[in-house]
Coordinates of C-alpha atoms in Angstrom, one line a residue:
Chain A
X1 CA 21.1 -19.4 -1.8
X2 CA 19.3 -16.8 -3.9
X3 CA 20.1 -13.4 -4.0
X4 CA 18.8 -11.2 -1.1
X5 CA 18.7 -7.7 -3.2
X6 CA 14.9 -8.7 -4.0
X7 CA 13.0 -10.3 -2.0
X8 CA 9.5 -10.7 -1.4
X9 CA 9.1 -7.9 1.3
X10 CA 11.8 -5.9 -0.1
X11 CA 9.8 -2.2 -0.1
X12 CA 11.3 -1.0 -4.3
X13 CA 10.3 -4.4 -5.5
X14 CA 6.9 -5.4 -4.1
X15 CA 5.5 -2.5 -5.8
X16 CA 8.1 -1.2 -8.7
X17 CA 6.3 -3.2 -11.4
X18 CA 9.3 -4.2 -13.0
X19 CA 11.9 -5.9 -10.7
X20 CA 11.4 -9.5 -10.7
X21 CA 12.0 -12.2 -7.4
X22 CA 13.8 -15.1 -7.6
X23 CA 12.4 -17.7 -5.3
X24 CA 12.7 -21.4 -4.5
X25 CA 9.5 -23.6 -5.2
X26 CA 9.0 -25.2 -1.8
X27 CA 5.6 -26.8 -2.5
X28 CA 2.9 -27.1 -5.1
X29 CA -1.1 -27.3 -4.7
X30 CA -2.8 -27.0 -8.2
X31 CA -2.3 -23.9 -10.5
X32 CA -0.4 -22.3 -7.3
X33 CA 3.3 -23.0 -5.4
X34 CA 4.4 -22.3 -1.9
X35 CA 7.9 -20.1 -2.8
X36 CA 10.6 -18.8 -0.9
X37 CA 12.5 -16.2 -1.2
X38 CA 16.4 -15.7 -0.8
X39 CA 15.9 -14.4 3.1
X40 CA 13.4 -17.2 3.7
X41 CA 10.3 -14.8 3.1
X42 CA 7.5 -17.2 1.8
X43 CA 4.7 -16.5 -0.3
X44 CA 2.0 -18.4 -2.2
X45 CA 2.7 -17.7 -5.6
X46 CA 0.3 -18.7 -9.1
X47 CA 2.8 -20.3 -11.4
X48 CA 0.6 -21.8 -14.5
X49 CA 2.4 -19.8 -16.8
X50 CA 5.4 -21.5 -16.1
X51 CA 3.9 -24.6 -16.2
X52 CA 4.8 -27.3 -15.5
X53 CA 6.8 -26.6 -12.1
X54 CA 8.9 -29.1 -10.1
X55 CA 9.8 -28.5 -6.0
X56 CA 13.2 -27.0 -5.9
X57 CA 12.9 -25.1 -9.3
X58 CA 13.9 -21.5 -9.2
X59 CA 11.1 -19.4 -11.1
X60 CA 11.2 -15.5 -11.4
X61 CA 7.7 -14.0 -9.9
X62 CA 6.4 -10.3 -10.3
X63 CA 3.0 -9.4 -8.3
X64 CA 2.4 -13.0 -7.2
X65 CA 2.9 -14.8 -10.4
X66 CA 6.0 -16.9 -11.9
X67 CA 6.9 -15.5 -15.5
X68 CA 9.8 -17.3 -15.4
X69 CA 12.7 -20.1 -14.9
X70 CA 16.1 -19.3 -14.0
X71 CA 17.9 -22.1 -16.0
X72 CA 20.9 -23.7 -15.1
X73 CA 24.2 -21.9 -16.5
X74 CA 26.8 -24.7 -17.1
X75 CA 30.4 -23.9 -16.9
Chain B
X1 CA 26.0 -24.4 -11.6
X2 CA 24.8 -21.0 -11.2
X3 CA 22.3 -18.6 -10.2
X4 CA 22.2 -15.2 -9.0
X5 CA 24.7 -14.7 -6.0
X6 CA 27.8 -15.1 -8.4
X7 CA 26.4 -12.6 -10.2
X8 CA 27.9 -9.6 -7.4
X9 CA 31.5 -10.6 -7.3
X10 CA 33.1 -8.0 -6.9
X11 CA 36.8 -8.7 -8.1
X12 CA 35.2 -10.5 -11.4
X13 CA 33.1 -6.8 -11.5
X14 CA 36.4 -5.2 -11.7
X15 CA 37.9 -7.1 -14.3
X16 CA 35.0 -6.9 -16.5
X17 CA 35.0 -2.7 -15.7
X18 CA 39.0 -3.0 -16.7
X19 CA 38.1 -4.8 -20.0
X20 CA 35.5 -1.9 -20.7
X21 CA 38.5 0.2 -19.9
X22 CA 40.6 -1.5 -22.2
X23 CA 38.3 -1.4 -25.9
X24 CA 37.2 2.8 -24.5
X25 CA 38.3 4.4 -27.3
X26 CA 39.4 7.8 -25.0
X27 CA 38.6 10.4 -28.1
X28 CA 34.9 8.9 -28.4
X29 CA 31.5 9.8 -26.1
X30 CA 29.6 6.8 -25.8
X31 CA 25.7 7.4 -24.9
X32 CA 24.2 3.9 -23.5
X33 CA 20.7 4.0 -22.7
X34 CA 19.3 1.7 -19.9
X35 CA 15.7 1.3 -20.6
X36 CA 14.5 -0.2 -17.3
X37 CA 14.2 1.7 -14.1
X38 CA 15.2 -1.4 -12.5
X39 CA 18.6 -1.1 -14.0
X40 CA 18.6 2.6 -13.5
X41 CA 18.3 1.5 -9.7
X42 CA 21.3 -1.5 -9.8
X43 CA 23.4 1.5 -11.2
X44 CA 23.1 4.0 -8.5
X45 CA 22.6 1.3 -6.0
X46 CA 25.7 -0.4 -6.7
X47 CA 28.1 2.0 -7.9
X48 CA 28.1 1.0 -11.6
X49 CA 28.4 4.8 -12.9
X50 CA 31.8 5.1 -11.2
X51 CA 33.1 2.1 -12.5
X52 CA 33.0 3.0 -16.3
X53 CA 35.2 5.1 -18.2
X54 CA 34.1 9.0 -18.6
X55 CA 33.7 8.7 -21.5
X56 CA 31.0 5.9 -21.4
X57 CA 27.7 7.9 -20.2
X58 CA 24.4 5.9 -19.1
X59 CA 21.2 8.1 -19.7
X60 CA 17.9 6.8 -18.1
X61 CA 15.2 5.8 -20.1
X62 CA 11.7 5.8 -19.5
X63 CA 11.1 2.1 -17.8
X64 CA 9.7 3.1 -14.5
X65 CA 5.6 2.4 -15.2
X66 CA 4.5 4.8 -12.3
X67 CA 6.6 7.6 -13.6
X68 CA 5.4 7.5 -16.8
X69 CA 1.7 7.8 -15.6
X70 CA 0.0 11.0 -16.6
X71 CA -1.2 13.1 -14.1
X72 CA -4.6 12.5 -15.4
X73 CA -4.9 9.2 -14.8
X74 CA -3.9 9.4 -11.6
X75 CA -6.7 11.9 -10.6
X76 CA -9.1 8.9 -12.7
X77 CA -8.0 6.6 -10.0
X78 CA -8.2 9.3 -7.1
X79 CA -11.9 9.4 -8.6
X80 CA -13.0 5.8 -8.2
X81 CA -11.3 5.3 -4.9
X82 CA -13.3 8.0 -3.5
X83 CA -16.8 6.2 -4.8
X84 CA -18.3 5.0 -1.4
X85 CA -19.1 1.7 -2.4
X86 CA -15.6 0.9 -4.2
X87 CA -12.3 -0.7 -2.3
X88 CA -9.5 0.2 -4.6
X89 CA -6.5 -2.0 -4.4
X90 CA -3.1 -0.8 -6.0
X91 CA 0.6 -1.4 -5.7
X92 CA 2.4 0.3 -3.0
X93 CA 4.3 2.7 -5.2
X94 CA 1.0 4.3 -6.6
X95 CA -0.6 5.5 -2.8
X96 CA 2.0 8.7 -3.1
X97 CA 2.0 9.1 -7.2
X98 CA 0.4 12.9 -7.0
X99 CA -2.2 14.0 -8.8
X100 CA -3.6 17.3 -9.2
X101 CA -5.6 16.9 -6.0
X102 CA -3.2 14.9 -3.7
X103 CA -2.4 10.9 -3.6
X104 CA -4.3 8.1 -2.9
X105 CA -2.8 8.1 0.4
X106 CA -4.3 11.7 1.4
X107 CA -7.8 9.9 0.3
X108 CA -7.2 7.2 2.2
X109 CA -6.8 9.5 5.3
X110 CA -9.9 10.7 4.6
X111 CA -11.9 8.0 4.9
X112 CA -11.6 6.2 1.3
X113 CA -10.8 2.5 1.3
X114 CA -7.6 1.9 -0.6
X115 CA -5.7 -0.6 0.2
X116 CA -2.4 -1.7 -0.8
X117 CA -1.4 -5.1 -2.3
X118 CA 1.3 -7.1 -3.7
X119 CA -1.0 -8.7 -6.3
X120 CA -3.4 -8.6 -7.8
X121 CA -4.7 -12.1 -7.4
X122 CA -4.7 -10.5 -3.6
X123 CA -7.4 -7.6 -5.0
X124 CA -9.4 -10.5 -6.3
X125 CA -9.4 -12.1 -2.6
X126 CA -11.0 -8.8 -1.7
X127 CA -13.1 -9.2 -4.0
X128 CA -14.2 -12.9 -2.5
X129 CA -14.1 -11.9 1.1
X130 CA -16.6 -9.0 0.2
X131 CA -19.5 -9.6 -1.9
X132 CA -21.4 -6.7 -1.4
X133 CA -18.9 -4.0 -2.4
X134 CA -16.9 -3.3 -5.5
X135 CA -13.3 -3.9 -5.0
X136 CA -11.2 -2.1 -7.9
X137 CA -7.5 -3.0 -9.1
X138 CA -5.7 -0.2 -10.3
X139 CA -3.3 -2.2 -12.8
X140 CA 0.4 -0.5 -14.1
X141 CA 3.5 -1.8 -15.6
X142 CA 4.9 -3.1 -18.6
X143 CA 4.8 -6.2 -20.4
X144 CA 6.2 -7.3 -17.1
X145 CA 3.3 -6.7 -14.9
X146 CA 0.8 -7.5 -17.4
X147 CA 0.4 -11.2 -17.6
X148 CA -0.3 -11.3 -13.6
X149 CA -3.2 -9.1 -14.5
X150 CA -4.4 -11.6 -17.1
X151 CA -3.9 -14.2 -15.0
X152 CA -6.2 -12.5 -12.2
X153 CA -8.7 -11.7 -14.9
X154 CA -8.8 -15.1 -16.0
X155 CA -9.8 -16.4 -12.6
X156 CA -11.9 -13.7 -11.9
X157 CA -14.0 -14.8 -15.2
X158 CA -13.7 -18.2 -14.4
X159 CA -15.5 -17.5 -11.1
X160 CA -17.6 -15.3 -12.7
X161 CA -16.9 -12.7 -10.4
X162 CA -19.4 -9.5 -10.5
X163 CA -17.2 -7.4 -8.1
X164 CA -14.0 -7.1 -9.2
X165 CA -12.9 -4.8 -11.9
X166 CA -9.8 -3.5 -13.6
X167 CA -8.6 0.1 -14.2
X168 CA -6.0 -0.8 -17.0
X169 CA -3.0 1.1 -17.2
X170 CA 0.0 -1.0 -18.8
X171 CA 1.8 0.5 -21.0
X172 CA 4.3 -1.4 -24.0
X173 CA 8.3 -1.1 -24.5
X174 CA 8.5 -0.5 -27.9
X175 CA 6.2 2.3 -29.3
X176 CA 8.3 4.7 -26.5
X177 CA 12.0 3.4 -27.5
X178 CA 10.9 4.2 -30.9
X179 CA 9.7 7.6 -29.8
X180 CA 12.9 8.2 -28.4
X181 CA 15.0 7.4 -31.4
X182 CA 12.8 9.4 -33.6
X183 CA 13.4 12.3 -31.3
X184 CA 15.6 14.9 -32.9
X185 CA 17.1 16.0 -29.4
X186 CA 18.3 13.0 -28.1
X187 CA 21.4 11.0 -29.5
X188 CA 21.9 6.9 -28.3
X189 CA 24.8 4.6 -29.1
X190 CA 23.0 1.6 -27.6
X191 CA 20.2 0.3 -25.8
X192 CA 20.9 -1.8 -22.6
X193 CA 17.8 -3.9 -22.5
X194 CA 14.7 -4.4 -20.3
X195 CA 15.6 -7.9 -18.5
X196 CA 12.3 -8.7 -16.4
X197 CA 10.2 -7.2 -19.9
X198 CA 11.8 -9.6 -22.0
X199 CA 11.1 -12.7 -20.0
X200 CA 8.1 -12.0 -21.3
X201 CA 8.3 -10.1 -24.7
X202 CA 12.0 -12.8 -25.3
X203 CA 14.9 -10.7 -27.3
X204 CA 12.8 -11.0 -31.0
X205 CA 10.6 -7.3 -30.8
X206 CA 14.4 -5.5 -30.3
X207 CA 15.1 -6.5 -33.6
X208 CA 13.9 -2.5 -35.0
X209 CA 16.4 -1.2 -32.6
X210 CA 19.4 -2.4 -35.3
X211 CA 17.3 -2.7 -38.3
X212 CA 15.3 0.3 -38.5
X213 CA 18.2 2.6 -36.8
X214 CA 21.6 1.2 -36.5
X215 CA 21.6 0.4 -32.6
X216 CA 23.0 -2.8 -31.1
X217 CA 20.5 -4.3 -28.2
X218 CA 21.8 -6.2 -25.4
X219 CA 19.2 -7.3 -23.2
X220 CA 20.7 -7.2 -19.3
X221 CA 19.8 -8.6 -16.3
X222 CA 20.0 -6.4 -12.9
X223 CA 22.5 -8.3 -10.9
X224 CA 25.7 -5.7 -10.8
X225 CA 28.0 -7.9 -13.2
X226 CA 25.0 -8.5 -15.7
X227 CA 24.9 -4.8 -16.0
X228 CA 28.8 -4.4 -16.7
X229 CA 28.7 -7.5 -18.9
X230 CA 25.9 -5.8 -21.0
X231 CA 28.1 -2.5 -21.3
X232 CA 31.2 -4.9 -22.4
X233 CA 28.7 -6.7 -24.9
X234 CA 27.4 -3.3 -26.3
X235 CA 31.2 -1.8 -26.5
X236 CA 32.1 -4.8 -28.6
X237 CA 29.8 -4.3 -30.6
X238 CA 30.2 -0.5 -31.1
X239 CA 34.0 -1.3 -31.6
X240 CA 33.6 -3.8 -34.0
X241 CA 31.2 -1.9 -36.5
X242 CA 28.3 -4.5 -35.3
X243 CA 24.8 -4.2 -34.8
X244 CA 22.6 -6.7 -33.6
X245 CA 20.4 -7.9 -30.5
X246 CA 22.5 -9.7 -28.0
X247 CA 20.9 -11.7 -24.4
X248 CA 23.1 -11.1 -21.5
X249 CA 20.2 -12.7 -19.2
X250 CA 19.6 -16.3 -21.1
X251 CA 19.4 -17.7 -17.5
X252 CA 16.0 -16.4 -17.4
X253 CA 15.2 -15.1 -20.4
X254 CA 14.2 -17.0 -23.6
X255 CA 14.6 -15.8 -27.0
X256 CA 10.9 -16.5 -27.7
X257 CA 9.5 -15.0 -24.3
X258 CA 7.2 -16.7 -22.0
X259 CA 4.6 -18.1 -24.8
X260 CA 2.3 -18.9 -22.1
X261 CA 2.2 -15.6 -20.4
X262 CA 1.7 -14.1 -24.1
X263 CA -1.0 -16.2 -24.7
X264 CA -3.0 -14.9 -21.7
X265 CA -2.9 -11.6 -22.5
X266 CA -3.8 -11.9 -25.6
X267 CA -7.0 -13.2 -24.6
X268 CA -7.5 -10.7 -22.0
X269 CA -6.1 -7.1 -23.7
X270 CA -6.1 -5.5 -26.7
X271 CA -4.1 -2.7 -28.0
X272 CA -4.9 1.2 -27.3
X273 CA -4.9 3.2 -30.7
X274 CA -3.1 5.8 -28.5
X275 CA -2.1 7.0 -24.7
X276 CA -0.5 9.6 -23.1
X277 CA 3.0 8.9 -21.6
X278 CA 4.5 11.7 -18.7
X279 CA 7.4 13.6 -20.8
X280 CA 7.0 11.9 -24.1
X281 CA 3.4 12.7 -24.7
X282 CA 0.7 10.7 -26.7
X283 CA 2.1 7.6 -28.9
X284 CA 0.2 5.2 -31.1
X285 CA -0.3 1.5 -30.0
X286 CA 1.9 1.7 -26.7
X287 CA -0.7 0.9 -23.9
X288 CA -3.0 -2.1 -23.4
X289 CA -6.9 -1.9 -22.5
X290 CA -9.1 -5.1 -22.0
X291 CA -10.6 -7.0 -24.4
X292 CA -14.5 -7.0 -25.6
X293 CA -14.3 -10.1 -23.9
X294 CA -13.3 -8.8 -20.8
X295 CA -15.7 -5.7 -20.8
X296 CA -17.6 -6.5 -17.9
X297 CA -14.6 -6.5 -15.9
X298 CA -13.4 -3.1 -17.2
X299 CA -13.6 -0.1 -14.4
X300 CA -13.2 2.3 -17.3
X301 CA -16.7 1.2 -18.4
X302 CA -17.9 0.7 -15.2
X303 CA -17.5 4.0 -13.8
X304 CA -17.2 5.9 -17.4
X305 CA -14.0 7.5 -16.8
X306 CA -13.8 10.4 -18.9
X307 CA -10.0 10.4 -19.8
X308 CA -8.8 14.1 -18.3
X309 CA -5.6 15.4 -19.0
X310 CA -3.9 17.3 -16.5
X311 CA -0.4 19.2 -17.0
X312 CA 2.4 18.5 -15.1
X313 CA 3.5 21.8 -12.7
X314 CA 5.2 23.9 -14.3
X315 CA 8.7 23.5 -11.8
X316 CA 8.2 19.9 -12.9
X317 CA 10.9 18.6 -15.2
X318 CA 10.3 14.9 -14.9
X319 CA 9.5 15.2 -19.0
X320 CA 12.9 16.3 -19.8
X321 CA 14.4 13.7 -17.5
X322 CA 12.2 10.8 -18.9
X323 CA 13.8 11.7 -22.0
X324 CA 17.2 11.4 -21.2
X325 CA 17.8 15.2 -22.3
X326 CA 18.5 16.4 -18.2
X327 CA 20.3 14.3 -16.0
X328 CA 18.1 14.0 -12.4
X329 CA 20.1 17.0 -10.7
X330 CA 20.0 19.3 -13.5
X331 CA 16.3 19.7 -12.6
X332 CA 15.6 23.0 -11.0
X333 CA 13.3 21.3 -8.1
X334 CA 15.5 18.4 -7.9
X335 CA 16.4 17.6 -3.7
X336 CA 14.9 21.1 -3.0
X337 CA 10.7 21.5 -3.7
X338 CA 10.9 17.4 -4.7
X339 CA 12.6 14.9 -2.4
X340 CA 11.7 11.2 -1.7
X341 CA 9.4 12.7 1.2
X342 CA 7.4 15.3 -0.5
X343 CA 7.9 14.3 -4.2
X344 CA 6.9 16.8 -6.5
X345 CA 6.7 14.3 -10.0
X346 CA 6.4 11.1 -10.6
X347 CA 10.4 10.3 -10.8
X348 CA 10.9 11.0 -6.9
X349 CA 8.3 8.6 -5.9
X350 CA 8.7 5.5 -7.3
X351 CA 12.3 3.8 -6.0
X352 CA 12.9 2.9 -9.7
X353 CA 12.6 6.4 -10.9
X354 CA 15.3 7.6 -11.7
X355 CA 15.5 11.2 -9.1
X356 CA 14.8 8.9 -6.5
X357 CA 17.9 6.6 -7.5
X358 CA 19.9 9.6 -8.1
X359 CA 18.9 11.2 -4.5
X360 CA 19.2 7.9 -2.6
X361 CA 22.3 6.6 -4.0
X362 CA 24.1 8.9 -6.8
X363 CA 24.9 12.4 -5.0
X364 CA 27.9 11.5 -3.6
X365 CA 29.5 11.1 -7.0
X366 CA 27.3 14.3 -8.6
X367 CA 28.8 16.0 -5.5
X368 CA 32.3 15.3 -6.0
X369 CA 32.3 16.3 -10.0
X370 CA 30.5 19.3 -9.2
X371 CA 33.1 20.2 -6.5
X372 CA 36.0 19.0 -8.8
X373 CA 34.1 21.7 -12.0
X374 CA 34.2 24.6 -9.4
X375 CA 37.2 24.0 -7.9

């Protein structure tokens, strides 16, 4: 489960310009992904700089792009 | 493993606030800056302020993009929108930024066609779906924001899109933090910083924060704990005599940045020789404008925007607070002639900025000191 404090309809982070959504790659067509978000919002989302992508990966998206991957953290 | 729920626990938040606690030393003032407005939200938001020692002090920095617009080039924007033949497409946050004349949302109201989106690969949809008119996208934000609009750029050049254009307002990190530590008025202890920035940027371009002046960087992310653990991180650091750059948020960010994402905009921007920031005035090198390449696609050029500059009104003191030299209710307009509703600067309009955290969330607390003071 991600975090619900941002999400992709959340009003502060759709247009802050510097808060960042985690969101779950659900499904991938080309350069772009279907995402989710932590409250089950979905969104299409262009993820070539994060390239390459896998379904279930967990990428950090600002203004309908992935900049990044939230890695694992091992214990 | 681990993500981003575990990072709001609240009895592991109170154990790391204890530890801060613990290495305070009580007969020293620790000044932290938190660079990003995002963080300057989590704070308020979540309480953070009231879980430190008073003698640990968090003073806002200037990482919300929209308030450190000038009023000028919001009135530049107000200028295109109103051109009949132009749809101008901008975050939400910007429709209520005011200019000298009113937001984009009075012009709207009157009949201009500015519409709100969430990217701006949606302004180049516009742009698609409507041939004969020329759709604008007013871009803002940091290093952050920037590779989305060199991503849209990119496709727009692929397609070779005539209609779509881009009124380039992003702004860098650095040149302001260094304006801020070469300001004689201002005195920092440590830099918590910019999380979502740095995915980008990665922890490397912090390094002048300890070499050039003698303050320890921690890059944070915004979950409450990641803020606490950057304050614990940065109090080590100040108790032990060290200095360094330090990355709280490794689970997303990488010590090299997103290569790809710096790659695109290099190809797409260039540097600004200079730009006007709200509060801190004009700094060299600190804002991005497209590249020769992407000329065609540059609304400055398009519509030969002149570059006004317009002062801020006079009751406005969103300068000092920028600066970190007034805290948000020490300004004389603050909650009175400026409010979330009818904001009066640019720091009561954005959600990040830091009046608007400080109304929404942080007057309870101001309330009680200033009742404790007078009583």
């Amino acid at each position: 489960m991600l975090s619900p404090s941002c999400t992709l309809d959340h009003d502060g982070c759709v247009v802050c310009s510097d808060a960042g959504v985690p969101v779950r790659v659900v499904s991938i067509e080309g350069d772009d992904a279907l995402c989710e978000d932590g409250v089950g919002n979905r969104s299409g989302i262009a993820v070539e700089l994060v390239a390459p992508v896998a379904v279930g990966d967990i990428l950090l998206t600002h203004g309908g792009v992935a900049i990044g991957k939230v890695e694992e953290v091992r214990e | 493993m681990k993500y981003v729920d575990e990072f709001r626990n609240g009895e592991l938040a109170r154990a790391v606030a204890a530890e801060i606690a613990s290495i305070t030393d009580p007969g020293r003032h620790y000044k932290l800056m938190e660079i990003c407005g995002g963080h300057t939200h989590t704070i308020y938001r979540h309480g953070i302020k009231d879980l430190l020692p008073d003698q640990v002090e968090l003073v806002h920095g200037p990482g919300c993009p929209v308030c450190v617009l000038p009023m000028g080039r919001v009135d530049e924007g107000i200028a295109i929108a109103e051109r009949p033949e132009v749809i101008f497409t901008c975050f939400g946050d910007m429709m209520r930024v005011p200019g000298s004349r009113g937001n984009l949302l009075e012009i709207k109201a009157e009949g201009a066609d500015v519409r709100m989106v969430y990217s701006p690969l949606d302004a180049l949809r516009i742009a698609r779906e409507n041939p004969d008119r020329e759709v604008v996208f007013y871009a803002i934000g940091f290093e952050t924001t920037a590779p989305s609009t060199a991503l849209t750029l990119q496709r727009a050049k692929k397609e070779s899109l005539e209609n779509f254009t881009v009124f380039c307002n992003h702004v860098t990190i650095v040149p302001p933090v260094r304006a801020l530590l070469d300001s004689p008025d201002l005195r920092l202890d440590a830099f918590i910083g910019p999380g979502h920035v740095s995915t980008v940027i990665g922890c490397r371009p912090y390094g002048f924060m300890p070499e050039d002046y003698g303050k320890p960087c921690v890059v944070a992310g915004f979950e409450p704990l990641d803020l606490l653990q950057s304050v614990l991180m940065l109090m080590h650091q100040l108790r032990d005599g060290r200095c360094e750059v330090e990355n709280q948020y490794s689970r997303i960010v990488p010590w090299e940045g997103n290569l790809a994402a710096l790659k695109s905009m290099a190809e797409v921007f260039e540097l600004r020789p200079y730009f006007e920031w709200r509060g801190l005035g004009f700094i060299a090198q600190s804002a991005l404008k497209l590249s020769e390449a992407y000329a065609d696609f540059d609304a400055e050029l398009r519509y030969s925007v002149p570059g006004v500059r317009v002062a801020d009104p006079k009751a406005c003191q969103c300068g000092e607070v920028l600066k970190g030299v007034l805290k948000p209710p020490e300004c004389k307009v603050f909650g009175t002639a400026c409010t979330p509703e009818k904001p009066l600067g640019a720091l009561m309009v954005s959600s990040e900025g830091a009046c608007a955290a400080y109304y929404n969330f942080g007057r309870k607390s101001y309330e009680k000191v200033e009742i404790g003071t007078k009583g």
